[in-house]
PDB file of C-alpha atoms in Angstrom:
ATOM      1  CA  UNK A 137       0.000   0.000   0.000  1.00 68.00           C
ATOM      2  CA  UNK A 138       1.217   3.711   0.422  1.00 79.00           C
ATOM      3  CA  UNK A 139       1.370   5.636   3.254  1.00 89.00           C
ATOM      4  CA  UNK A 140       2.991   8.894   4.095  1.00 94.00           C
ATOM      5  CA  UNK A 141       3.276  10.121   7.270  1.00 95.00           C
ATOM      6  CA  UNK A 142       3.948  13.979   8.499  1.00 96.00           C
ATOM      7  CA  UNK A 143       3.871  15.314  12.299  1.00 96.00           C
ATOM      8  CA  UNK A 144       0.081  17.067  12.553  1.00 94.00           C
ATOM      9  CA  UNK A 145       0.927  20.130  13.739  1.00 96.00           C
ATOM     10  CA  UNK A 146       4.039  21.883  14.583  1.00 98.00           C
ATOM     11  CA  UNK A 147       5.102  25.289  16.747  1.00 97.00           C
ATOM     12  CA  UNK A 148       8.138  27.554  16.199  1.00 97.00           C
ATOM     13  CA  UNK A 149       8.897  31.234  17.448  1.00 97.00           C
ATOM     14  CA  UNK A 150       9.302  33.692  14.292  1.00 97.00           C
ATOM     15  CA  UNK A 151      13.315  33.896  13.669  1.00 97.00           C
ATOM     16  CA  UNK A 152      13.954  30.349  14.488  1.00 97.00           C
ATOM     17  CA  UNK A 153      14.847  27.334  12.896  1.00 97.00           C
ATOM     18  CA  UNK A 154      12.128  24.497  12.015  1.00 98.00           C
ATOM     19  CA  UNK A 155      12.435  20.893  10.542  1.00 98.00           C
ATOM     20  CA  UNK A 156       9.616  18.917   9.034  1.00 98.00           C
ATOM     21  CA  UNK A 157       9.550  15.443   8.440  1.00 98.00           C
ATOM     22  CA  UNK A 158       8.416  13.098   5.912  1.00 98.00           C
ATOM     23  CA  UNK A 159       8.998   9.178   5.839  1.00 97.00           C
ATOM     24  CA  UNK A 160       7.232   7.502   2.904  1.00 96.00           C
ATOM     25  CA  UNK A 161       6.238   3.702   2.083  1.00 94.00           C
ATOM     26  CA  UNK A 162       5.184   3.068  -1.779  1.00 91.00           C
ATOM     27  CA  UNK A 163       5.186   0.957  -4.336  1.00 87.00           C
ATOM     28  CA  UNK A 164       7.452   3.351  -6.619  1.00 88.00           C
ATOM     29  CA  UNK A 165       9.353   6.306  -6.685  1.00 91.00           C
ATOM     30  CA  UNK A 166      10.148   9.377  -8.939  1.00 87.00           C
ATOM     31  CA  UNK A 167      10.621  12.297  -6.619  1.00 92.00           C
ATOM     32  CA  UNK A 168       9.555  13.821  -3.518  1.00 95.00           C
ATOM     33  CA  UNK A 169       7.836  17.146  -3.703  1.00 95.00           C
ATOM     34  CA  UNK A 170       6.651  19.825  -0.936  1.00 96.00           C
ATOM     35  CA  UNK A 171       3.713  22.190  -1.073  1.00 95.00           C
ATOM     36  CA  UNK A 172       2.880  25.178   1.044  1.00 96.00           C
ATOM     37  CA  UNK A 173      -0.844  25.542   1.397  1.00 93.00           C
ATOM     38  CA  UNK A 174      -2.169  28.660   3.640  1.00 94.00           C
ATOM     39  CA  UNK A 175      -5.459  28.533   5.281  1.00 89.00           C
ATOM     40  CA  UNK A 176      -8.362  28.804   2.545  1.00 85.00           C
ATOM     41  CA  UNK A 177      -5.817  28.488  -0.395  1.00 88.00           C
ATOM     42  CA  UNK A 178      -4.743  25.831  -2.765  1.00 89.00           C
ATOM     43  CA  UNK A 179      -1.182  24.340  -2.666  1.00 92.00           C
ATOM     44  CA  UNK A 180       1.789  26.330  -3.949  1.00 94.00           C
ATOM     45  CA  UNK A 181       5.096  24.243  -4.847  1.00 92.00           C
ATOM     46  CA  UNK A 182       8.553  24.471  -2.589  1.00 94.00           C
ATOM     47  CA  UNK A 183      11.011  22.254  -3.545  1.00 93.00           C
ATOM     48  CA  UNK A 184      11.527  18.212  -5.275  1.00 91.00           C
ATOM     49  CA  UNK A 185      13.894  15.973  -4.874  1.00 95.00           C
ATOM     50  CA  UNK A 186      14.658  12.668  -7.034  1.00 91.00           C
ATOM     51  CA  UNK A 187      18.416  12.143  -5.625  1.00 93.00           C
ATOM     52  CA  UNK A 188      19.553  11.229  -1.805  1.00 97.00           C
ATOM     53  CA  UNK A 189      21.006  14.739  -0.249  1.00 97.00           C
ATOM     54  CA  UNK A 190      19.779  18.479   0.474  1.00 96.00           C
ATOM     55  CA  UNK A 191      18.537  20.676  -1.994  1.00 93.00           C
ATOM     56  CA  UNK A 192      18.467  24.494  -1.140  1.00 93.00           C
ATOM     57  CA  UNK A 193      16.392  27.393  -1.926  1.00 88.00           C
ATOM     58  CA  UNK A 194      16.524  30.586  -0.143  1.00 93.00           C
ATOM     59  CA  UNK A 195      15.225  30.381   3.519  1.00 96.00           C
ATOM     60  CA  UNK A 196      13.841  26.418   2.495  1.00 96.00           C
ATOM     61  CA  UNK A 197      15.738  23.221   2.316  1.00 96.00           C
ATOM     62  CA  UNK A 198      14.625  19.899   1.541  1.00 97.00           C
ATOM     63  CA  UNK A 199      16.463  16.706   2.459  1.00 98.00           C
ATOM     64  CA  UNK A 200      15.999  13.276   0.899  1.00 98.00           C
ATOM     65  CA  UNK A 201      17.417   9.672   1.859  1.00 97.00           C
ATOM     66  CA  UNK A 202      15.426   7.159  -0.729  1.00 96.00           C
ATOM     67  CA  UNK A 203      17.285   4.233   1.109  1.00 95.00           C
ATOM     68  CA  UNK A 204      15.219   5.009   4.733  1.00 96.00           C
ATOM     69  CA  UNK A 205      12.480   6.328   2.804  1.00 96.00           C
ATOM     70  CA  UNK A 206      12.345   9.837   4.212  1.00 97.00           C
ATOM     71  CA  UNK A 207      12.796  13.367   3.755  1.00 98.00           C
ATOM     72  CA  UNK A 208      12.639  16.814   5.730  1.00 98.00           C
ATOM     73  CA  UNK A 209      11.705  20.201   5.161  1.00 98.00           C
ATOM     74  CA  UNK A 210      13.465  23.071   6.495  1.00 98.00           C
ATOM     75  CA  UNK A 211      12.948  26.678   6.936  1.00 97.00           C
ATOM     76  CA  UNK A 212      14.994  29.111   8.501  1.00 97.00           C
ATOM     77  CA  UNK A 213      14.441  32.729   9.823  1.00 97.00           C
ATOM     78  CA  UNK A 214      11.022  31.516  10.330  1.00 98.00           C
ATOM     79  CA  UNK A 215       8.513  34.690   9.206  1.00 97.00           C
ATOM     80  CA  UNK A 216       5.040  34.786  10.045  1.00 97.00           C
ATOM     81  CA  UNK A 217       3.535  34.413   6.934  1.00 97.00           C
ATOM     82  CA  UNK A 218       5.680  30.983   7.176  1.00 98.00           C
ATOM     83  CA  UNK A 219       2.144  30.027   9.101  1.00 98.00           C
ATOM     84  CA  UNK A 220       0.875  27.001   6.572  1.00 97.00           C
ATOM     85  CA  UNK A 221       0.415  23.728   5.927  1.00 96.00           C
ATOM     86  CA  UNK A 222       3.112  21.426   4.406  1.00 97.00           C
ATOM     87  CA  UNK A 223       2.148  18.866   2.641  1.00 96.00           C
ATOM     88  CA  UNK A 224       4.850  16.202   1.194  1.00 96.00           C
ATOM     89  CA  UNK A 225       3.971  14.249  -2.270  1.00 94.00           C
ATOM     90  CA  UNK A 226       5.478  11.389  -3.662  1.00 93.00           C
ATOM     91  CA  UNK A 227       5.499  10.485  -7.466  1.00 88.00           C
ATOM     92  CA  UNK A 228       4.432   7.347  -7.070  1.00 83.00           C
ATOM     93  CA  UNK A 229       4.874   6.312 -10.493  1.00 75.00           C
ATOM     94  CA  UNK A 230       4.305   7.787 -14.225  1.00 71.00           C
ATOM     95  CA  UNK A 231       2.081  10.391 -13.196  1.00 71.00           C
ATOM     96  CA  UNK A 232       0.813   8.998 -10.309  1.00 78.00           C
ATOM     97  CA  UNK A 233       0.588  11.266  -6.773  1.00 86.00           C
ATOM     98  CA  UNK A 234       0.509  10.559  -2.927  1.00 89.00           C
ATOM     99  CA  UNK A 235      -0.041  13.207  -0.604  1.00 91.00           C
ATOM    100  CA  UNK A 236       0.854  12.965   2.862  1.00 93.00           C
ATOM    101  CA  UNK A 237      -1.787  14.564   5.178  1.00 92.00           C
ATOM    102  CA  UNK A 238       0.236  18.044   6.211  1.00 94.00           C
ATOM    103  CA  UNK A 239       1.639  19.449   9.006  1.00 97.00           C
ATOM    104  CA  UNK A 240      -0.391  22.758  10.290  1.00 96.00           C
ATOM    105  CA  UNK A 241       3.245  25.227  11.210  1.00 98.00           C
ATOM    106  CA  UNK A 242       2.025  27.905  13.552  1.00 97.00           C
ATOM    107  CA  UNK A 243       4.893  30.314  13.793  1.00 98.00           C
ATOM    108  CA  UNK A 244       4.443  32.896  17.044  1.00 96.00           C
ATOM    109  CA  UNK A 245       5.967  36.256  17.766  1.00 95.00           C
TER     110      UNK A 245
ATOM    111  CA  UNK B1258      -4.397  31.628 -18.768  1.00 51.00           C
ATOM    112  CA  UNK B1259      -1.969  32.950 -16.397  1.00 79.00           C
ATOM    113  CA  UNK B1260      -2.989  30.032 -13.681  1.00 92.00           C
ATOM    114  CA  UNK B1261      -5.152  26.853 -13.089  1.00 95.00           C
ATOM    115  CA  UNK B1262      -9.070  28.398 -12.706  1.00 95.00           C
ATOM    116  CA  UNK B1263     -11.846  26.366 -11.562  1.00 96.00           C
ATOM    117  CA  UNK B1264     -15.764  27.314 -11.152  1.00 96.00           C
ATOM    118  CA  UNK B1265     -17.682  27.781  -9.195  1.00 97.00           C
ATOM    119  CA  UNK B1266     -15.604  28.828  -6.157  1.00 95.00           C
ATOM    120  CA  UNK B1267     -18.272  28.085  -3.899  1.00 96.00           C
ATOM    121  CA  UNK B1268     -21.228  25.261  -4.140  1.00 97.00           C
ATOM    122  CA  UNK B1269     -24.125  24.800  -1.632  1.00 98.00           C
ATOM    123  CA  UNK B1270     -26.298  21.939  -3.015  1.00 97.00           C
ATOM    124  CA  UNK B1271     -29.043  19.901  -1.576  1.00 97.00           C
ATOM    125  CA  UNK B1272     -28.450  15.847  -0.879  1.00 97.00           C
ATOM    126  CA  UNK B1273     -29.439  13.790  -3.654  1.00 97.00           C
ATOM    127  CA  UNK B1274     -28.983  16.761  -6.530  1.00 98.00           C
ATOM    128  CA  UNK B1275     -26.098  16.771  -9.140  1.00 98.00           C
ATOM    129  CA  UNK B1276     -23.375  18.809  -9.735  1.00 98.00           C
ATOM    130  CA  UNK B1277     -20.659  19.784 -11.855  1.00 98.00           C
ATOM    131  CA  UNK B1278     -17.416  21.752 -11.526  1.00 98.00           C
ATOM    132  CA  UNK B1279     -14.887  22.992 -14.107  1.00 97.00           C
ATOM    133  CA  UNK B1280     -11.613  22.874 -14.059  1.00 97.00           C
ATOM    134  CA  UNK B1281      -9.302  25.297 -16.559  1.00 96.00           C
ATOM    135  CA  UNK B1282      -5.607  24.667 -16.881  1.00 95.00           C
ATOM    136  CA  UNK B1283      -2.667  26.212 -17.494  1.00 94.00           C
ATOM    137  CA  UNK B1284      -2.641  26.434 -21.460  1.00 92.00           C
ATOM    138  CA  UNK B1285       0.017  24.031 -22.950  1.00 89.00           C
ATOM    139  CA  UNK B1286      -0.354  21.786 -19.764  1.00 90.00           C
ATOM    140  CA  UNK B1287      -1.254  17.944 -20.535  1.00 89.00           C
ATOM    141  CA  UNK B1288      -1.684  16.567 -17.626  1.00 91.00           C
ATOM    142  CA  UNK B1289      -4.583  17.722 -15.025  1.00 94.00           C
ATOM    143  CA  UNK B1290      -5.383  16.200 -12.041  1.00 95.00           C
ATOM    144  CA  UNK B1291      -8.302  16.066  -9.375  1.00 97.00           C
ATOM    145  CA  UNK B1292      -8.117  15.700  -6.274  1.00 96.00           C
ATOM    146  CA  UNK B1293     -10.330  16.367  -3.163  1.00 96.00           C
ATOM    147  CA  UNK B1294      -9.642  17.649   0.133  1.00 93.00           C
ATOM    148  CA  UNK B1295     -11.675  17.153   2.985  1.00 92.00           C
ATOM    149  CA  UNK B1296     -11.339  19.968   5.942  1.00 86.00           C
ATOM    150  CA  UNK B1297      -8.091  19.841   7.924  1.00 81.00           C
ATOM    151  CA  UNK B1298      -7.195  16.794   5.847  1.00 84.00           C
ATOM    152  CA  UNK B1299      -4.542  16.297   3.034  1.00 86.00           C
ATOM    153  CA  UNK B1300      -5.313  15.800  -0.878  1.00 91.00           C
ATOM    154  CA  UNK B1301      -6.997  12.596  -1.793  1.00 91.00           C
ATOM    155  CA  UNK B1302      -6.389  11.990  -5.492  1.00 91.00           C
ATOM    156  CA  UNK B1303      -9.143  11.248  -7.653  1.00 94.00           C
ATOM    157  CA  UNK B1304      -8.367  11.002 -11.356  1.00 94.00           C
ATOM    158  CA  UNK B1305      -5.831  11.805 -13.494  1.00 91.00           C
ATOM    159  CA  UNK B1306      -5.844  13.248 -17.850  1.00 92.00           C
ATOM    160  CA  UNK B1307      -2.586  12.801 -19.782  1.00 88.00           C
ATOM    161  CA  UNK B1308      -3.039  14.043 -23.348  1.00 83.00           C
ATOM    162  CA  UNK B1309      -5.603  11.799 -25.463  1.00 83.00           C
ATOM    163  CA  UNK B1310      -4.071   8.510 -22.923  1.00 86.00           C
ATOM    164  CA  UNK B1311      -6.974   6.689 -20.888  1.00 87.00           C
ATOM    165  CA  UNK B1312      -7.597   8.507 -17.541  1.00 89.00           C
ATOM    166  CA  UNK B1313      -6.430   7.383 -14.460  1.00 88.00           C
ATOM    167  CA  UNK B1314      -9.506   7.074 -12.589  1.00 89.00           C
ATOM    168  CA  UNK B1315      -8.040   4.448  -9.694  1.00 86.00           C
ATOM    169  CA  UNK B1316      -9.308   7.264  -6.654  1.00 89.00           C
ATOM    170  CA  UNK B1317     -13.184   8.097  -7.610  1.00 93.00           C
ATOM    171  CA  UNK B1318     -14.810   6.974  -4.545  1.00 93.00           C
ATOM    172  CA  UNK B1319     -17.805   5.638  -6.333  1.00 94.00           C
ATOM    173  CA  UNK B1320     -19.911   5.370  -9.614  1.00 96.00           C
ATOM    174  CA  UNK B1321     -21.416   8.667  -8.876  1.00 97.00           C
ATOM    175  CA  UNK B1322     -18.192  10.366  -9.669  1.00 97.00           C
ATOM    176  CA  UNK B1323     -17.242  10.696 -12.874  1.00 97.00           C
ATOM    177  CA  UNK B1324     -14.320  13.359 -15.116  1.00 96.00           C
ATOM    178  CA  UNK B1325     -14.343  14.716 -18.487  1.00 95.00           C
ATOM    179  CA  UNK B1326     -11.709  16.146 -20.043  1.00 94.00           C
ATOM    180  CA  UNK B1327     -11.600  17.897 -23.912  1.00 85.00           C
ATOM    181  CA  UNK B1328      -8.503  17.372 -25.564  1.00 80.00           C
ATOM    182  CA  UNK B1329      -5.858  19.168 -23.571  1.00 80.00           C
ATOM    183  CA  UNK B1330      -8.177  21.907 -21.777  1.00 89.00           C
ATOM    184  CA  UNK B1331     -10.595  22.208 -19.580  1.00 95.00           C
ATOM    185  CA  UNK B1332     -11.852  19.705 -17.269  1.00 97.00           C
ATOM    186  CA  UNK B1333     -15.335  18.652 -15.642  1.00 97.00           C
ATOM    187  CA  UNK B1334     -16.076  16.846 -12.450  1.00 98.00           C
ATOM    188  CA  UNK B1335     -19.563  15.221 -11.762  1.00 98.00           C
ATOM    189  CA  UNK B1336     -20.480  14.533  -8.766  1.00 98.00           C
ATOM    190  CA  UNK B1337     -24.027  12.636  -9.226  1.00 98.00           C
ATOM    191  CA  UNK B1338     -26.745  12.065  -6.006  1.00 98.00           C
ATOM    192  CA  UNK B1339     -24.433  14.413  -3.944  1.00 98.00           C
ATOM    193  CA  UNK B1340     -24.044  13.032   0.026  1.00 97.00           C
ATOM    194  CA  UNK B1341     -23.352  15.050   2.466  1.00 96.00           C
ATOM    195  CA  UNK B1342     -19.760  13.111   2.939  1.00 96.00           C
ATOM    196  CA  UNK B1343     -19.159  14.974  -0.267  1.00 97.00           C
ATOM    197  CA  UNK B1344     -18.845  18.447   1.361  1.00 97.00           C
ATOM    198  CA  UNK B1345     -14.821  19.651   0.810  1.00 97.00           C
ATOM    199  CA  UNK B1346     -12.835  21.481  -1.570  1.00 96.00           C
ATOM    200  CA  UNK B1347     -12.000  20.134  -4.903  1.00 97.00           C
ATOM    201  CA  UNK B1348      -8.795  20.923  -6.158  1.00 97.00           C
ATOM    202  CA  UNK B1349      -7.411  20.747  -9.898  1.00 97.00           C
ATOM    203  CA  UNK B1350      -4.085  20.802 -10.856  1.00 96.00           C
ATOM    204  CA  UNK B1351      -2.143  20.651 -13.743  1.00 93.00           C
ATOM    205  CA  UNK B1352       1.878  19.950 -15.091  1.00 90.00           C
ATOM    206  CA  UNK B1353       3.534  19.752 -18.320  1.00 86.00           C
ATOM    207  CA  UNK B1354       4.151  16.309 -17.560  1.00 77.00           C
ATOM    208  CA  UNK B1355       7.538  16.085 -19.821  1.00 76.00           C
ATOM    209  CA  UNK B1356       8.675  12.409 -19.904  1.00 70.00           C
ATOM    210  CA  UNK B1357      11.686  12.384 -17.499  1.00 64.00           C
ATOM    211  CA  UNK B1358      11.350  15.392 -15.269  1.00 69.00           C
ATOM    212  CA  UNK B1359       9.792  15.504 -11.749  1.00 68.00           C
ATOM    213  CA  UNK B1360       6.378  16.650 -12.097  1.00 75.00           C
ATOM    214  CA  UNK B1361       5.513  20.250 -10.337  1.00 85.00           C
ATOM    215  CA  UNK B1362       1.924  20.773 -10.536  1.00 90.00           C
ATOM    216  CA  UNK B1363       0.364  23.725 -10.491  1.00 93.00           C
ATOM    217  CA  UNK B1364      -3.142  24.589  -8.106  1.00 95.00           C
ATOM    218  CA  UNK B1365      -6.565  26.049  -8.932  1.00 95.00           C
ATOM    219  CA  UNK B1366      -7.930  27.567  -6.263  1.00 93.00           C
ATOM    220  CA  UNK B1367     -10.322  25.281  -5.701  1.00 95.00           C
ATOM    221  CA  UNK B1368     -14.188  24.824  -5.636  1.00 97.00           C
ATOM    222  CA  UNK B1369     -15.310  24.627  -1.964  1.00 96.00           C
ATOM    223  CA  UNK B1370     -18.716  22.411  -2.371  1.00 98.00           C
ATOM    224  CA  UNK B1371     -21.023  21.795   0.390  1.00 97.00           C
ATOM    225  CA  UNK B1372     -24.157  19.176   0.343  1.00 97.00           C
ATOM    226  CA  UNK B1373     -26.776  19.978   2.898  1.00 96.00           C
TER     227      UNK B1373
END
């Protein structure tokens, strides 16, 4: 079967660091992929990764190990409008997508 | 377009009635997807267009869903005998699903139905 599993809901203070993570269990893999979603809105893309290591952009990282079947997200200098959902995806196969259930990041002054 | 659209943004419907939402994507995109997404909950996929392929139609909950798509543009998603169980948002997304490349999809903004 295929299951993804993220933390529910996670707290950080504005300016710090946070890490979410993702472990993964399916039947095929072409790429990990996290979405930011803000109350009310529709997912917005972050990052992807296909190969094991950390892939940067800006104030977001995203790690990947396919061989423990898991990945992180991390932001840093958390912001306030960093307040979202995260929701990991794996592509399954061909065009085929799993979405994990998110993690709810409340960032507080 | 500029983005994925989708109409109507908001749907109040009674039990047992039919209804259908429309999905526009991202001209030049191929693929489109569907997915659902229930309140506080993550995406549940529900069927999938690649160009003039067979759709991928593996996560429709029942017979009383069903997904059209013409050629590479816009989508519809009927939802016949609507439940009350039916009541989230429906997202579309679509990708220029290029053979070899991870996938980014790109999000409508969703169609927020709700079956009284």
């Amino acid at each position: 079967g295929q299951n993804i599993d993220q933390p529910t809901e996670m707290t950080a203070t504005e300016g710090a660091i946070v890490q979410i993570n993702c472990t993964y269990q399916t039947s095929g893999f072409n790429g990990l992929f996290w979405y930011q979603q803000h109350a009310g809105e529709a997912p917005t893309f972050l990052s992807y990764n296909v190969l094991d290591g950390l892939e940067e952009k800006g104030r977001f990282s995203s790690f990947l190990s396919r061989s423990k079947g898991y990945s992180y997200l991390l932001l840093k200098e958390l912001q306030m409008k960093d307040s979202a959902s995260y929701l990991c995806a794996v592509n399954n196969y061909g065009q085929n997508f799993v979405f994990g259930p998110g993690t709810r990041l409340s960032v507080l002054p | 377009g500029a983005g994925v659209s989708q109409s109507p943004s908001n749907k109040v419907t009674e039990k047992g009635k039919d209804v259908e939402l429309r999905c526009d994507p991202i001209s030049g995109h191929t693929a489109l997807y569907w997915y659902r997404q229930r309140l506080g909950q993550g995406l549940e996929f529900l069927i999938y267009f690649q160009g003039n392929s067979a759709p991928d139609k593996s996560g429709l909950p029942s017979d009383r869903f069903s997904a059209e798509r013409t050629g590479e543009s816009v989508s519809t998603l009927t939802i016949q005998r609507t439940q009350q169980e039916d009541s989230a948002v429906y997202l579309c997304a679509s990708s220029l699903a290029l053979a070899g490349i991870p996938d980014t999809q790109y999000f409508g903004p969703g169609t927020r139905l709700t079956v009284l």
